[in-house]
């Protein structure tokens, strides 16, 4: 929602309206979205999705600017506004290492998301800096949702020895992980430390309040509009990477 808000408010400030469509990564729905955008003769397209798919047709056939959020695709047609996810993963893991943890798990998000792998890359880099070889058995696959975080954390807690800390792909994953820790009769942070990613509003109201990596979600949307309209005006542009911070 903050990304959408950033897109909408920035576009309205520049005299543009926003047509919001979702595809849920369904190819048929994606083609329906493409037809709708063509019929509405949109000026530019911003894609906040793990895939571009048929939306590339709009650029190829009509030379309409195409900007991606948190997703990079090969080709001269794409420009991206993204979060420095590798640095975010490094920040999170380095923080846990500084607390003295040495057996640290990572719960993936959806494997189709580039951010999943970038955050994991930062996680592994921080471990290596402390002389720790990343252990694949400490990396669990989640789905970016609380339910997936719960299942993934349950699996990690069954490991022997279990991790003393876990870095989660996002805050929703971390919410599920917290639930799994409590369900196992354990305590956070006494038995297991948990850190999330995104800094959603609910993070401060978790029990205990969730340590997390904040990305500039609103600014991602705002910068995507600026980049799209600069492309529309024929200006020279380059992709944009936004910084993250530990909260």
C-alpha positions as a Markdown table, in Angstrom:
| # | Residue | x | y | z |
|---|---|---|---|---|
| 1 | Unk | 0.0 | 0.0 | 0.0 |
| 2 | Unk | 2.7 | 2.6 | 0.7 |
| 3 | Unk | 4.2 | 2.0 | -2.8 |
| 4 | Unk | 0.7 | 2.5 | -4.4 |
| 5 | Unk | 0.2 | 5.6 | -2.3 |
| 6 | Unk | 3.6 | 7.0 | -3.5 |
| 7 | Unk | 2.7 | 6.3 | -7.1 |
| 8 | Unk | -0.8 | 7.8 | -6.9 |
| 9 | Unk | 0.1 | 11.0 | -5.0 |
| 10 | Unk | 3.1 | 11.7 | -7.1 |
| 11 | Unk | 1.2 | 11.1 | -10.3 |
| 12 | Unk | -1.7 | 13.4 | -9.2 |
| 13 | Unk | 0.8 | 16.1 | -8.4 |
| 14 | Unk | 2.0 | 16.0 | -12.0 |
| 15 | Unk | -1.5 | 16.0 | -13.4 |
| 16 | Unk | -1.8 | 12.3 | -14.2 |
| 17 | Unk | -4.4 | 9.8 | -12.9 |
| 18 | Unk | -3.5 | 6.2 | -12.0 |
| 19 | Unk | -5.2 | 3.0 | -13.3 |
| 20 | Unk | -4.5 | 0.2 | -10.8 |
| 21 | Unk | -4.5 | -3.4 | -12.1 |
| 22 | Unk | -3.5 | -6.7 | -10.6 |
| 23 | Unk | -2.6 | -10.0 | -12.3 |
| 24 | Unk | -1.6 | -12.2 | -9.3 |
| 25 | Unk | 1.0 | -13.7 | -11.7 |
| 26 | Unk | -1.8 | -15.3 | -13.7 |
| 27 | Unk | -0.9 | -15.2 | -17.4 |
| 28 | Unk | -4.5 | -14.9 | -18.5 |
| 29 | Unk | -5.3 | -12.1 | -16.1 |
| 30 | Unk | -2.0 | -10.4 | -17.2 |
| 31 | Unk | -3.2 | -10.4 | -20.9 |
| 32 | Unk | -6.5 | -8.9 | -19.8 |
| 33 | Unk | -4.6 | -6.2 | -18.0 |
| 34 | Unk | -2.5 | -5.6 | -21.2 |
| 35 | Unk | -5.7 | -5.2 | -23.3 |
| 36 | Unk | -7.2 | -2.8 | -20.7 |
| 37 | Unk | -4.1 | -0.6 | -20.6 |
| 38 | Unk | -4.0 | -0.5 | -24.4 |
| 39 | Unk | -7.7 | 0.4 | -24.6 |
| 40 | Unk | -7.1 | 3.2 | -22.1 |
| 41 | Unk | -4.1 | 4.4 | -24.0 |
| 42 | Unk | -2.0 | 4.8 | -20.9 |
| 43 | Unk | 1.1 | 7.1 | -21.1 |
| 44 | Unk | 3.4 | 4.9 | -19.0 |
| 45 | Unk | 3.4 | 1.7 | -17.1 |
| 46 | Unk | 4.8 | 0.9 | -13.6 |
| 47 | Unk | 5.2 | -2.7 | -12.7 |
| 48 | Unk | 5.5 | -3.8 | -9.1 |
| 49 | Unk | 5.5 | -7.5 | -9.7 |
| 50 | Unk | 8.0 | -10.4 | -9.8 |
| 51 | Unk | 7.4 | -10.8 | -13.5 |
| 52 | Unk | 6.9 | -8.4 | -16.5 |
| 53 | Unk | 5.4 | -11.0 | -18.8 |
| 54 | Unk | 2.9 | -9.7 | -21.4 |
| 55 | Unk | 3.3 | -6.1 | -20.1 |
| 56 | Unk | 6.4 | -5.8 | -22.3 |
| 57 | Unk | 4.1 | -5.9 | -25.3 |
| 58 | Unk | 2.9 | -2.4 | -24.4 |
| 59 | Unk | 6.4 | -1.0 | -24.6 |
| 60 | Unk | 7.4 | -2.9 | -27.7 |
| 61 | Unk | 4.3 | -2.1 | -29.7 |
| 62 | Unk | 3.6 | 1.4 | -28.6 |
| 63 | Unk | 7.0 | 2.7 | -27.2 |
| 64 | Unk | 5.3 | 3.4 | -23.8 |
| 65 | Unk | 7.8 | 3.9 | -21.0 |
| 66 | Unk | 8.0 | 0.9 | -18.6 |
| 67 | Unk | 9.4 | 1.2 | -15.1 |
| 68 | Unk | 9.9 | -1.8 | -12.7 |
| 69 | Unk | 9.8 | -1.6 | -8.9 |
| 70 | Unk | 12.1 | -4.0 | -7.1 |
| 71 | Unk | 12.7 | -6.2 | -10.1 |
| 72 | Unk | 15.4 | -6.1 | -12.7 |
| 73 | Unk | 15.0 | -7.6 | -16.2 |
| 74 | Unk | 17.6 | -7.8 | -19.0 |
| 75 | Unk | 17.0 | -5.5 | -21.9 |
| 76 | Unk | 17.4 | -1.9 | -22.9 |
| 77 | Unk | 13.7 | -1.3 | -22.4 |
| 78 | Unk | 13.6 | -1.6 | -18.6 |
| 79 | Unk | 14.4 | 0.9 | -15.9 |
| 80 | Unk | 14.2 | 0.0 | -12.3 |
| 81 | Unk | 13.5 | 1.7 | -8.9 |
| 82 | Unk | 14.7 | -0.8 | -6.3 |
| 83 | Unk | 15.7 | -1.2 | -2.7 |
| 84 | Unk | 19.3 | -2.2 | -1.9 |
| 85 | Unk | 18.3 | -5.6 | -0.7 |
| 86 | Unk | 21.7 | -7.1 | -0.5 |
| 87 | Unk | 22.8 | -4.4 | 1.9 |
| 88 | Unk | 19.6 | -4.9 | 3.8 |
| 89 | Unk | 20.3 | -8.6 | 4.2 |
| 90 | Unk | 23.8 | -7.8 | 5.3 |
| 91 | Unk | 22.7 | -5.3 | 7.8 |
| 92 | Unk | 20.2 | -7.7 | 9.4 |
| 93 | Unk | 22.7 | -10.6 | 9.7 |
| 94 | Unk | 25.5 | -8.4 | 10.8 |
| 95 | Unk | 23.3 | -7.1 | 13.6 |
| 96 | Unk | 22.6 | -10.6 | 14.8 |
| 97 | Unk | 26.3 | -11.5 | 14.5 |
| 98 | Unk | 27.2 | -8.5 | 16.7 |
| 99 | Unk | 24.8 | -9.8 | 19.3 |
| 100 | Unk | 26.9 | -13.0 | 19.5 |
| 101 | Unk | 24.7 | -15.3 | 17.4 |
| 102 | Unk | 26.6 | -17.8 | 15.2 |
| 103 | Unk | 23.8 | -20.2 | 14.1 |
| 104 | Unk | 21.5 | -17.9 | 12.1 |
| 105 | Unk | 18.7 | -19.1 | 9.9 |
| 106 | Unk | 17.2 | -17.3 | 6.9 |
| 107 | Unk | 13.6 | -17.7 | 5.8 |
| 108 | Unk | 13.2 | -17.1 | 2.0 |
| 109 | Unk | 10.3 | -15.3 | 0.4 |
| 110 | Unk | 8.8 | -16.4 | -2.9 |
| 111 | Unk | 11.7 | -17.8 | -5.0 |
| 112 | Unk | 10.5 | -15.9 | -8.1 |
| 113 | Unk | 11.3 | -12.6 | -6.4 |
| 114 | Unk | 14.7 | -11.1 | -7.0 |
| 115 | Unk | 14.6 | -9.5 | -3.6 |
| 116 | Unk | 14.5 | -13.0 | -2.0 |
| 117 | Unk | 17.9 | -13.9 | -3.5 |
| 118 | Unk | 19.4 | -10.4 | -2.9 |
| 119 | Unk | 18.6 | -10.5 | 0.8 |
| 120 | Unk | 20.0 | -14.0 | 1.0 |
| 121 | Unk | 23.2 | -12.9 | -0.7 |
| 122 | Unk | 23.6 | -10.2 | 1.9 |
| 123 | Unk | 22.9 | -12.7 | 4.7 |
| 124 | Unk | 25.6 | -15.1 | 3.3 |
| 125 | Unk | 28.1 | -12.3 | 2.8 |
| 126 | Unk | 27.8 | -11.2 | 6.4 |
| 127 | Unk | 28.3 | -14.8 | 7.7 |
| 128 | Unk | 31.4 | -15.2 | 5.6 |
| 129 | Unk | 32.9 | -12.0 | 7.0 |
| 130 | Unk | 32.7 | -13.7 | 10.4 |
| 131 | Unk | 34.3 | -16.8 | 9.1 |
| 132 | Unk | 31.1 | -18.8 | 9.0 |
| 133 | Unk | 30.3 | -21.0 | 6.0 |
| 134 | Unk | 26.6 | -20.6 | 5.1 |
| 135 | Unk | 24.7 | -23.8 | 5.9 |
| 136 | Unk | 21.9 | -24.7 | 3.4 |
| 137 | Unk | 20.0 | -26.5 | 6.2 |
| 138 | Unk | 19.6 | -23.1 | 7.9 |
| 139 | Unk | 17.8 | -21.6 | 4.9 |
| 140 | Unk | 14.1 | -22.4 | 4.8 |
| 141 | Unk | 11.6 | -21.6 | 2.0 |
| 142 | Unk | 8.7 | -19.3 | 3.0 |
| 143 | Unk | 6.0 | -17.6 | 0.8 |
| 144 | Unk | 6.2 | -14.0 | 2.0 |
| 145 | Unk | 3.2 | -14.5 | 4.2 |
| 146 | Unk | 2.7 | -15.2 | 7.9 |
| 147 | Unk | 1.5 | -18.8 | 7.3 |
| 148 | Unk | 4.7 | -19.6 | 5.3 |
| 149 | Unk | 6.8 | -18.0 | 8.0 |
| 150 | Unk | 5.1 | -20.2 | 10.6 |
| 151 | Unk | 5.8 | -23.4 | 8.7 |
| 152 | Unk | 9.4 | -22.4 | 7.9 |
| 153 | Unk | 10.2 | -21.5 | 11.4 |
| 154 | Unk | 8.6 | -24.7 | 12.7 |
| 155 | Unk | 11.0 | -26.6 | 10.5 |
| 156 | Unk | 14.0 | -24.6 | 11.6 |
| 157 | Unk | 13.2 | -25.1 | 15.3 |
| 158 | Unk | 13.1 | -28.9 | 14.7 |
| 159 | Unk | 16.7 | -28.8 | 13.5 |
| 160 | Unk | 19.4 | -29.9 | 15.9 |
| 161 | Unk | 21.0 | -27.7 | 16.9 |
| 162 | Unk | 18.3 | -25.2 | 16.3 |
| 163 | Unk | 19.2 | -21.6 | 15.2 |
| 164 | Unk | 19.6 | -19.0 | 17.9 |
| 165 | Unk | 18.5 | -16.3 | 15.5 |
| 166 | Unk | 16.5 | -16.1 | 12.3 |
| 167 | Unk | 16.4 | -13.4 | 9.6 |
| 168 | Unk | 13.1 | -13.3 | 7.8 |
| 169 | Unk | 12.4 | -12.2 | 4.2 |
| 170 | Unk | 9.8 | -9.7 | 5.4 |
| 171 | Unk | 7.8 | -8.7 | 8.4 |
| 172 | Unk | 4.8 | -10.8 | 7.5 |
| 173 | Unk | 7.1 | -13.8 | 7.5 |
| 174 | Unk | 8.5 | -12.7 | 10.8 |
| 175 | Unk | 5.0 | -12.5 | 12.3 |
| 176 | Unk | 4.5 | -16.2 | 11.5 |
| 177 | Unk | 7.9 | -17.0 | 12.8 |
| 178 | Unk | 7.1 | -15.3 | 16.1 |
| 179 | Unk | 4.0 | -17.4 | 16.4 |
| 180 | Unk | 5.9 | -20.6 | 15.7 |
| 181 | Unk | 8.4 | -19.8 | 18.4 |
| 182 | Unk | 5.7 | -19.2 | 21.0 |
| 183 | Unk | 3.9 | -22.4 | 19.9 |
| 184 | Unk | 7.1 | -24.3 | 20.6 |
| 185 | Unk | 7.1 | -23.0 | 24.1 |
| 186 | Unk | 10.1 | -20.8 | 23.5 |
| 187 | Unk | 10.6 | -17.1 | 24.0 |
| 188 | Unk | 11.8 | -14.2 | 21.8 |
| 189 | Unk | 14.5 | -13.0 | 22.3 |
| 190 | Unk | 15.6 | -15.3 | 25.2 |
| 191 | Unk | 15.6 | -18.5 | 23.1 |
| 192 | Unk | 15.5 | -17.2 | 19.5 |
| 193 | Unk | 16.1 | -13.8 | 18.1 |
| 194 | Unk | 13.9 | -12.8 | 15.0 |
| 195 | Unk | 14.5 | -9.9 | 12.6 |
| 196 | Unk | 12.2 | -8.9 | 9.8 |
| 197 | Unk | 12.3 | -6.7 | 6.7 |
| 198 | Unk | 10.0 | -3.8 | 5.4 |
| 199 | Unk | 9.1 | -2.0 | 8.7 |
| 200 | Unk | 5.4 | -2.4 | 8.2 |
| 201 | Unk | 3.1 | -0.6 | 10.7 |
| 202 | Unk | 2.4 | -3.8 | 12.6 |
| 203 | Unk | 6.1 | -4.4 | 13.3 |
| 204 | Unk | 6.0 | -2.1 | 16.3 |
| 205 | Unk | 3.0 | -3.8 | 17.7 |
| 206 | Unk | 4.3 | -7.4 | 17.6 |
| 207 | Unk | 5.2 | -9.0 | 20.9 |
| 208 | Unk | 8.0 | -8.3 | 21.4 |
| 209 | Unk | 8.2 | -5.3 | 18.9 |
| 210 | Unk | 10.0 | -6.5 | 15.8 |
| 211 | Unk | 13.5 | -5.5 | 14.9 |
| 212 | Unk | 13.4 | -5.0 | 11.1 |
| 213 | Unk | 15.1 | -3.5 | 8.0 |
| 214 | Unk | 13.1 | -0.4 | 6.8 |
| 215 | Unk | 12.8 | 0.1 | 3.1 |
| 216 | Unk | 11.5 | 3.4 | 1.6 |
| 217 | Unk | 8.2 | 2.0 | 0.3 |
| 218 | Unk | 6.5 | 5.3 | -0.3 |
| 219 | Unk | 9.6 | 6.7 | -2.0 |
| 220 | Unk | 9.8 | 3.6 | -4.3 |
| 221 | Unk | 6.4 | 4.6 | -5.7 |
| 222 | Unk | 7.3 | 8.3 | -5.9 |
| 223 | Unk | 10.6 | 7.7 | -7.7 |
| 224 | Unk | 8.9 | 5.2 | -10.1 |
| 225 | Unk | 6.6 | 8.0 | -11.3 |
| 226 | Unk | 9.4 | 10.5 | -11.7 |
| 227 | Unk | 11.4 | 8.0 | -13.7 |
| 228 | Unk | 8.4 | 7.1 | -15.9 |
| 229 | Unk | 7.6 | 10.7 | -16.7 |
| 230 | Unk | 11.2 | 11.6 | -17.4 |
| 231 | Unk | 11.2 | 8.8 | -19.9 |
| 232 | Unk | 8.0 | 10.1 | -21.4 |
| 233 | Unk | 9.7 | 13.5 | -21.7 |
| 234 | Unk | 12.7 | 12.0 | -23.5 |
| 235 | Unk | 15.1 | 12.8 | -20.8 |
| 236 | Unk | 18.3 | 10.8 | -20.1 |
| 237 | Unk | 17.6 | 8.5 | -17.1 |
| 238 | Unk | 19.2 | 5.7 | -15.1 |
| 239 | Unk | 17.8 | 3.1 | -12.7 |
| 240 | Unk | 17.5 | 4.2 | -9.0 |
| 241 | Unk | 18.5 | 2.2 | -5.9 |
| 242 | Unk | 17.2 | 3.4 | -2.5 |
| 243 | Unk | 19.0 | 2.9 | 0.8 |
| 244 | Unk | 17.7 | 0.8 | 3.7 |
| 245 | Unk | 18.1 | 1.2 | 7.5 |
| 246 | Unk | 18.0 | -1.0 | 10.6 |
| 247 | Unk | 15.1 | -0.3 | 13.0 |
